[in-house]
XYZ file of N, CA, C and O in Angstrom:
592
model
N 65.548 37.419 -43.749
C 65.727 36.072 -43.263
C 65.786 36.072 -41.739
O 65.764 37.128 -41.100
N 65.895 34.910 -41.195
C 65.855 34.753 -39.743
C 67.018 35.459 -39.043
O 66.854 36.048 -37.975
N 68.202 35.418 -39.637
C 69.354 36.100 -39.042
C 69.143 37.607 -39.006
O 69.464 38.254 -38.006
N 68.614 38.143 -40.078
C 68.341 39.582 -40.127
C 67.262 39.950 -39.109
O 67.347 40.985 -38.455
N 66.261 39.106 -38.967
C 65.216 39.331 -37.966
C 65.829 39.352 -36.567
O 65.536 40.253 -35.772
N 66.668 38.386 -36.252
C 67.325 38.353 -34.936
C 68.171 39.604 -34.708
O 68.187 40.158 -33.603
N 68.849 40.049 -35.751
C 69.662 41.264 -35.664
C 68.773 42.479 -35.361
O 69.075 43.272 -34.466
N 67.684 42.606 -36.089
C 66.772 43.730 -35.876
C 66.146 43.653 -34.486
O 66.071 44.657 -33.778
N 65.710 42.470 -34.092
C 65.069 42.308 -32.794
C 66.061 42.602 -31.661
O 65.705 43.253 -30.671
N 67.285 42.189 -31.803
C 68.312 42.497 -30.803
C 68.510 44.010 -30.673
O 68.641 44.540 -29.558
N 68.525 44.686 -31.805
C 68.653 46.149 -31.794
C 67.466 46.784 -31.071
O 67.643 47.653 -30.211
N 66.253 46.348 -31.388
C 65.058 46.912 -30.757
C 65.026 46.615 -29.264
O 64.579 47.441 -28.470
N 65.524 45.456 -28.862
C 65.611 45.132 -27.440
C 66.579 46.080 -26.735
O 66.301 46.575 -25.638
N 67.699 46.377 -27.373
C 68.654 47.296 -26.758
C 68.063 48.698 -26.631
O 68.280 49.371 -25.613
N 67.294 49.134 -27.609
C 66.616 50.436 -27.541
C 65.590 50.424 -26.407
O 65.491 51.376 -25.628
N 64.836 49.353 -26.325
C 63.818 49.229 -25.283
C 64.447 49.248 -23.896
O 63.939 49.905 -22.980
N 65.549 48.525 -23.740
C 66.246 48.512 -22.452
C 66.797 49.889 -22.094
O 66.681 50.338 -20.957
N 67.371 50.559 -23.062
C 68.009 51.852 -22.783
C 67.003 52.960 -22.479
O 67.200 53.752 -21.572
N 65.913 53.003 -23.272
C 64.976 54.129 -23.164
C 63.629 53.745 -22.553
O 62.734 54.576 -22.477
N 63.479 52.510 -22.159
C 62.226 51.997 -21.588
C 61.045 52.144 -22.548
O 59.914 52.385 -22.124
N 61.325 52.017 -23.843
C 60.250 52.020 -24.835
C 59.598 50.637 -24.843
O 60.292 49.622 -24.712
N 58.286 50.584 -25.027
C 57.648 49.267 -25.137
C 58.036 48.591 -26.455
O 58.392 49.251 -27.424
N 57.958 47.284 -26.454
C 58.279 46.482 -27.633
C 57.445 45.214 -27.548
O 57.420 44.555 -26.511
N 56.753 44.900 -28.620
C 55.945 43.676 -28.628
C 56.290 42.818 -29.828
O 56.796 43.301 -30.841
N 55.990 41.543 -29.671
C 56.275 40.553 -30.698
C 55.002 39.763 -30.967
O 54.325 39.331 -30.031
N 54.678 39.620 -32.244
C 53.515 38.824 -32.655
C 54.032 37.639 -33.455
O 54.729 37.814 -34.448
N 53.699 36.439 -33.017
C 54.054 35.228 -33.747
C 52.783 34.679 -34.384
O 51.749 34.605 -33.728
N 52.871 34.327 -35.659
C 51.706 33.888 -36.432
C 51.981 32.533 -37.067
O 53.068 32.301 -37.600
N 50.971 31.679 -37.038
C 51.041 30.384 -37.710
C 49.798 30.237 -38.573
O 48.673 30.464 -38.102
N 49.974 29.899 -39.850
C 48.838 29.638 -40.729
C 48.286 28.269 -40.353
O 48.996 27.263 -40.430
N 47.027 28.252 -39.940
C 46.404 27.026 -39.453
C 46.301 25.967 -40.549
O 45.921 26.266 -41.679
N 46.653 24.749 -40.197
C 46.521 23.573 -41.070
C 47.190 23.767 -42.433
O 46.705 23.272 -43.453
N 48.331 24.430 -42.450
C 48.998 24.701 -43.726
C 49.442 23.409 -44.420
O 49.380 23.318 -45.648
N 49.857 22.427 -43.660
C 50.266 21.149 -44.270
C 49.116 20.549 -45.078
O 49.334 20.000 -46.152
N 47.890 20.688 -44.577
C 46.725 20.177 -45.313
C 46.539 20.892 -46.647
O 46.086 20.279 -47.621
N 46.886 22.175 -46.687
C 46.785 22.928 -47.945
C 47.737 22.324 -48.960
O 47.348 22.048 -50.099
N 48.987 22.114 -48.561
C 49.968 21.513 -49.468
C 49.564 20.100 -49.871
O 49.669 19.720 -51.041
N 49.084 19.304 -48.896
C 48.722 17.919 -49.181
C 47.492 17.813 -50.072
O 47.406 16.933 -50.931
N 46.537 18.705 -49.892
C 45.277 18.655 -50.644
C 45.363 19.361 -51.990
O 44.872 18.855 -52.998
N 45.988 20.533 -52.001
C 45.974 21.382 -53.201
C 47.320 21.450 -53.914
O 47.406 22.017 -54.994
N 48.363 20.934 -53.296
C 49.690 20.952 -53.900
C 50.537 22.116 -53.414
O 50.028 23.098 -52.867
N 51.839 22.007 -53.632
C 52.785 23.009 -53.144
C 52.673 24.333 -53.888
O 52.967 25.390 -53.311
N 52.254 24.305 -55.132
C 52.068 25.568 -55.864
C 50.948 26.373 -55.220
O 51.077 27.588 -55.016
N 49.864 25.704 -54.872
C 48.764 26.392 -54.166
C 49.245 26.890 -52.812
O 48.907 28.019 -52.398
N 50.031 26.087 -52.108
C 50.583 26.512 -50.826
C 51.460 27.744 -50.966
O 51.382 28.669 -50.151
N 52.281 27.784 -52.019
C 53.118 28.959 -52.274
C 52.272 30.198 -52.544
O 52.590 31.298 -52.078
N 51.175 30.028 -53.273
C 50.277 31.162 -53.547
C 49.633 31.662 -52.260
O 49.471 32.866 -52.071
N 49.263 30.738 -51.371
C 48.695 31.129 -50.082
C 49.724 31.948 -49.297
O 49.392 33.008 -48.745
N 50.971 31.478 -49.265
C 52.020 32.206 -48.545
C 52.221 33.612 -49.125
O 52.336 34.587 -48.373
N 52.255 33.723 -50.431
C 52.453 35.033 -51.071
C 51.288 35.968 -50.780
O 51.493 37.138 -50.443
N 50.077 35.465 -50.914
C 48.907 36.295 -50.636
C 48.893 36.711 -49.175
O 48.650 37.882 -48.845
N 49.149 35.767 -48.285
C 49.195 36.049 -46.855
C 50.203 37.164 -46.568
O 49.902 38.128 -45.854
N 51.409 37.037 -47.103
C 52.443 38.045 -46.870
C 52.031 39.415 -47.393
O 52.239 40.427 -46.721
N 51.441 39.457 -48.567
C 50.988 40.732 -49.128
C 49.905 41.373 -48.269
O 49.906 42.591 -48.055
N 48.990 40.559 -47.770
C 47.900 41.069 -46.920
C 48.476 41.641 -45.626
O 48.111 42.745 -45.209
N 49.374 40.910 -44.995
C 49.954 41.369 -43.726
C 50.795 42.627 -43.947
O 50.652 43.621 -43.218
N 51.661 42.622 -44.952
C 52.536 43.773 -45.193
C 51.740 45.039 -45.485
O 52.144 46.128 -45.086
N 50.601 44.892 -46.158
C 49.779 46.057 -46.481
C 49.090 46.634 -45.252
O 48.701 47.809 -45.246
N 48.932 45.839 -44.200
C 48.170 46.252 -43.019
C 49.044 46.769 -41.875
O 48.603 47.608 -41.098
N 50.269 46.266 -41.756
C 51.099 46.679 -40.618
C 51.727 48.050 -40.891
O 51.746 48.535 -42.016
N 52.259 48.634 -39.824
C 52.892 49.944 -39.923
C 54.268 49.813 -40.577
O 54.892 48.755 -40.516
N 54.735 50.900 -41.173
C 56.036 50.822 -41.842
C 57.191 50.719 -40.847
O 58.308 50.411 -41.227
N 56.931 50.941 -39.559
C 57.968 50.778 -38.532
C 58.034 49.345 -38.004
O 58.984 48.990 -37.300
N 57.030 48.541 -38.314
C 57.017 47.138 -37.894
C 57.872 46.313 -38.849
O 58.004 46.645 -40.020
N 58.423 45.242 -38.334
C 59.200 44.324 -39.164
C 58.451 42.997 -39.233
O 58.107 42.411 -38.212
N 58.224 42.539 -40.450
C 57.498 41.300 -40.709
C 58.456 40.343 -41.384
O 59.086 40.682 -42.387
N 58.610 39.135 -40.817
C 59.554 38.174 -41.376
C 59.025 36.756 -41.208
O 58.273 36.460 -40.283
N 59.461 35.917 -42.121
C 59.142 34.501 -42.014
C 60.053 33.881 -40.972
O 61.276 34.057 -41.012
N 59.465 33.167 -40.032
C 60.233 32.531 -38.973
C 60.639 31.125 -39.400
O 61.709 30.644 -39.067
N 59.766 30.475 -40.136
C 60.057 29.136 -40.633
C 58.777 28.487 -41.096
O 57.733 28.656 -40.459
N 58.809 27.792 -42.217
C 57.617 27.111 -42.715
C 56.479 28.085 -42.906
O 56.566 29.014 -43.700
N 55.417 27.865 -42.128
C 54.250 28.751 -42.213
C 54.130 29.626 -40.972
O 53.063 30.113 -40.646
N 55.249 29.823 -40.283
C 55.275 30.689 -39.104
C 55.972 32.002 -39.433
O 56.988 32.014 -40.134
N 55.399 33.081 -38.907
C 55.897 34.424 -39.170
C 55.969 35.202 -37.868
O 55.279 34.869 -36.901
N 56.785 36.241 -37.868
C 56.914 37.126 -36.706
C 56.753 38.569 -37.172
O 57.264 38.945 -38.241
N 56.060 39.337 -36.341
C 56.008 40.787 -36.528
C 56.615 41.412 -35.278
O 56.162 41.146 -34.162
N 57.646 42.215 -35.467
C 58.253 42.968 -34.379
C 57.598 44.346 -34.397
O 57.596 45.024 -35.423
N 57.027 44.726 -33.253
C 56.289 45.989 -33.146
C 56.998 46.917 -32.168
O 56.723 46.893 -30.962
N 57.932 47.741 -32.676
C 58.627 48.680 -31.794
C 57.661 49.718 -31.220
O 56.660 50.072 -31.857
N 57.999 50.184 -30.029
C 57.225 51.233 -29.366
C 55.740 50.880 -29.278
O 54.868 51.720 -29.497
N 55.464 49.606 -28.969
C 54.091 49.097 -28.933
C 53.869 48.292 -27.668
O 54.567 47.312 -27.418
N 52.892 48.711 -26.887
C 52.520 47.983 -25.671
C 51.706 46.739 -26.051
O 51.171 46.639 -27.153
N 51.596 45.819 -25.121
C 50.886 44.565 -25.346
C 49.457 44.795 -25.827
O 49.011 44.145 -26.780
N 48.741 45.721 -25.186
C 47.329 45.951 -25.552
C 47.201 46.333 -27.028
O 46.275 45.885 -27.718
N 48.110 47.167 -27.516
C 48.059 47.578 -28.920
C 48.484 46.452 -29.858
O 47.929 46.306 -30.948
N 49.450 45.659 -29.441
C 49.869 44.516 -30.254
C 48.739 43.497 -30.369
O 48.550 42.882 -31.424
N 47.967 43.339 -29.302
C 46.812 42.432 -29.352
C 45.768 42.933 -30.347
O 45.165 42.138 -31.072
N 45.580 44.236 -30.408
C 44.635 44.817 -31.383
C 45.142 44.576 -32.800
O 44.372 44.194 -33.686
N 46.432 44.803 -33.022
C 47.026 44.550 -34.345
C 46.810 43.091 -34.741
O 46.375 42.790 -35.857
N 47.099 42.178 -33.826
C 46.965 40.746 -34.111
C 45.516 40.380 -34.406
O 45.236 39.641 -35.354
N 44.599 40.888 -33.620
C 43.178 40.574 -33.839
C 42.696 41.122 -35.177
O 41.955 40.444 -35.897
N 43.123 42.323 -35.527
C 42.746 42.883 -36.837
C 43.310 42.039 -37.976
O 42.628 41.794 -38.981
N 44.543 41.569 -37.822
C 45.139 40.700 -38.847
C 44.418 39.357 -38.912
O 44.192 38.821 -40.000
N 44.049 38.817 -37.760
C 43.320 37.539 -37.733
C 42.030 37.651 -38.536
O 41.734 36.803 -39.389
N 41.279 38.702 -38.295
C 40.014 38.907 -39.015
C 40.261 39.149 -40.501
O 39.525 38.628 -41.343
N 41.279 39.926 -40.805
C 41.587 40.234 -42.200
C 41.929 38.972 -42.985
O 41.409 38.751 -44.081
N 42.800 38.140 -42.425
C 43.179 36.890 -43.110
C 41.958 35.996 -43.280
O 41.738 35.438 -44.364
N 41.160 35.876 -42.238
C 39.969 35.020 -42.304
C 39.012 35.463 -43.406
O 38.331 34.640 -44.026
N 38.971 36.768 -43.677
C 38.049 37.319 -44.681
C 38.696 37.525 -46.042
O 38.067 38.067 -46.938
N 39.941 37.112 -46.190
C 40.646 37.248 -47.467
C 40.362 36.032 -48.348
O 40.305 34.904 -47.865
N 40.195 36.283 -49.628
C 40.027 35.200 -50.591
C 41.407 34.751 -51.068
O 42.185 35.560 -51.569
N 41.692 33.487 -50.877
C 42.938 32.884 -51.329
C 42.625 32.031 -52.543
O 41.757 31.152 -52.467
N 43.330 32.256 -53.620
C 43.080 31.573 -54.888
C 43.115 30.053 -54.735
O 44.122 29.471 -54.310
N 41.994 29.412 -55.045
C 41.920 27.962 -55.073
C 41.847 27.279 -53.720
O 41.830 26.055 -53.653
N 41.827 28.050 -52.630
C 41.819 27.474 -51.290
C 40.794 28.222 -50.451
O 40.729 29.439 -50.492
N 40.014 27.480 -49.690
C 38.984 28.106 -48.863
C 39.342 28.039 -47.386
O 39.996 27.109 -46.936
N 38.874 29.039 -46.663
C 38.912 28.995 -45.213
C 40.285 29.080 -44.560
O 40.574 28.314 -43.660
N 41.121 30.014 -44.986
C 42.431 30.181 -44.359
C 42.259 30.971 -43.060
O 41.638 32.031 -43.035
N 42.815 30.435 -41.986
C 42.833 31.132 -40.705
C 44.248 31.070 -40.135
O 45.085 30.302 -40.609
N 44.467 31.885 -39.114
C 45.777 31.925 -38.463
C 45.608 31.954 -36.951
O 44.610 32.451 -36.435
N 46.618 31.456 -36.276
C 46.710 31.543 -34.825
C 47.839 32.509 -34.483
O 48.834 32.577 -35.205
N 47.658 33.239 -33.369
C 48.599 34.293 -32.997
C 49.014 34.157 -31.538
O 48.175 33.911 -30.669
N 50.301 34.347 -31.290
C 50.829 34.473 -29.934
C 51.487 35.832 -29.810
O 52.272 36.228 -30.679
N 51.147 36.577 -28.758
C 51.628 37.955 -28.605
C 52.311 38.111 -27.252
O 51.767 37.692 -26.227
N 53.491 38.719 -27.273
C 54.230 38.958 -26.030
C 54.815 40.364 -26.054
O 55.245 40.848 -27.101
N 54.821 40.992 -24.880
C 55.501 42.282 -24.722
C 56.838 42.047 -24.032
O 56.927 41.263 -23.071
N 57.852 42.707 -24.525
C 59.195 42.604 -23.968
C 59.210 43.093 -22.525
O 58.634 44.130 -22.196
N 59.861 42.314 -21.658
C 60.091 42.710 -20.267
C 61.528 43.198 -20.166
O 62.447 42.520 -20.641
N 61.721 44.363 -19.566
C 63.053 44.953 -19.521
C 64.098 43.939 -19.055
O 63.888 43.215 -18.079
N 65.201 43.889 -19.800
C 66.362 43.026 -19.575
C 66.099 41.544 -19.820
O 66.935 40.705 -19.493
N 64.953 41.252 -20.430
C 64.668 39.893 -20.874
C 65.570 39.581 -22.068
O 65.961 40.473 -22.822
N 65.853 38.318 -22.293
C 66.659 37.947 -23.462
C 65.771 37.819 -24.692
O 64.550 37.633 -24.592
N 66.405 37.897 -25.841
C 65.715 37.685 -27.113
C 65.042 36.313 -27.121
O 63.879 36.180 -27.493
N 65.772 35.291 -26.696
C 65.231 33.929 -26.691
C 64.019 33.797 -25.779
O 63.050 33.106 -26.111
N 64.057 34.467 -24.635
C 62.937 34.407 -23.700
C 61.692 35.064 -24.291
O 60.580 34.532 -24.159
N 61.864 36.203 -24.936
C 60.733 36.895 -25.569
C 60.106 36.012 -26.647
O 58.880 35.848 -26.693
N 60.936 35.452 -27.497
C 60.426 34.582 -28.565
C 59.741 33.358 -27.973
O 58.673 32.952 -28.436
N 60.321 32.775 -26.941
C 59.734 31.588 -26.305
C 58.356 31.899 -25.728
O 57.420 31.098 -25.866
N 58.192 33.059 -25.106
C 56.888 33.414 -24.535
C 55.839 33.620 -25.638
O 54.703 33.172 -25.505
N 56.233 34.266 -26.738
C 55.303 34.443 -27.857
C 54.959 33.086 -28.475
O 53.803 32.817 -28.820
N 55.956 32.218 -28.603
C 55.760 30.884 -29.161
C 54.832 30.051 -28.276
O 53.942 29.355 -28.778
N 55.008 30.131 -26.960
C 54.124 29.407 -26.042
C 52.683 29.900 -26.164
O 51.741 29.094 -26.130
N 52.511 31.201 -26.293
C 51.162 31.754 -26.479
C 50.568 31.268 -27.800
O 49.376 30.935 -27.867
N 51.382 31.196 -28.841
C 50.922 30.682 -30.135
C 50.458 29.234 -29.992
O 49.386 28.856 -30.503
N 51.229 28.418 -29.298
C 50.839 27.018 -29.113
C 49.561 26.892 -28.288
O 48.747 25.999 -28.533
N 49.356 27.793 -27.349
C 48.103 27.812 -26.594
C 46.942 28.133 -27.522
O 45.881 27.506 -27.440
N 47.133 29.095 -28.417
C 46.087 29.442 -29.388
C 45.741 28.238 -30.254
O 44.560 27.946 -30.504
N 46.744 27.514 -30.701
C 46.514 26.334 -31.536
C 45.831 25.218 -30.747
O 44.915 24.563 -31.241
N 46.249 25.035 -29.503
C 45.675 23.969 -28.671
C 44.223 24.253 -28.289
O 43.458 23.325 -28.019
N 43.845 25.518 -28.289
C 42.487 25.903 -27.901
C 41.566 26.132 -29.093
O 40.566 26.841 -28.964
N 41.896 25.556 -30.234
C 40.994 25.600 -31.365
C 41.450 26.394 -32.571
O 40.742 26.465 -33.567
N 42.598 27.044 -32.492
C 43.154 27.828 -33.605
C 42.278 29.039 -33.920
O 41.282 29.272 -33.256
N 42.695 29.814 -34.933
C 41.971 31.022 -35.365
C 41.691 31.929 -34.173
O 40.575 32.365 -33.932
N 42.747 32.210 -33.395
C 42.575 33.065 -32.215
C 43.891 33.724 -31.863
O 44.954 33.326 -32.322
N 43.784 34.758 -31.030
C 44.939 35.508 -30.531
C 45.067 35.218 -29.037
O 44.083 35.315 -28.302
N 46.276 34.860 -28.610
C 46.535 34.594 -27.191
C 47.731 35.429 -26.763
O 48.743 35.483 -27.465
N 47.618 36.056 -25.591
C 48.723 36.837 -25.059
C 49.565 35.993 -24.120
O 49.068 35.085 -23.470
N 50.843 36.328 -24.088
C 51.784 35.619 -23.197
C 51.592 36.094 -21.775
O 51.179 37.203 -21.527
């Protein structure tokens, strides 16, 4: 849940601050998810969420933490990962989701915002920068990865 995610992210921030390890955050939003629920119903929307989660969990590293942030927004915490590598992870996930078949629903895409932790930055600041990048991705046409 969100509290556990904040707890884990706070821990990773403290490790990053102490040892100068890189840390990146990927924020993901399923594009036009409300339309899926409105057009196909909430059961179809739930199936999309489950399939999406299974696809992402199968692709990320076992050291990464993947959690639902709220609604159709998700976060991946990537310990010991520089921005350039987090961007590659996000782009690979973007392509994977776009090419995944979702039962009863066509054309699922996602938008991504990626930020690398700056030493002594706050948890809220890191999340805000990733969130701003995500909103830029959505404002510029969706189905894209934007760095903070």
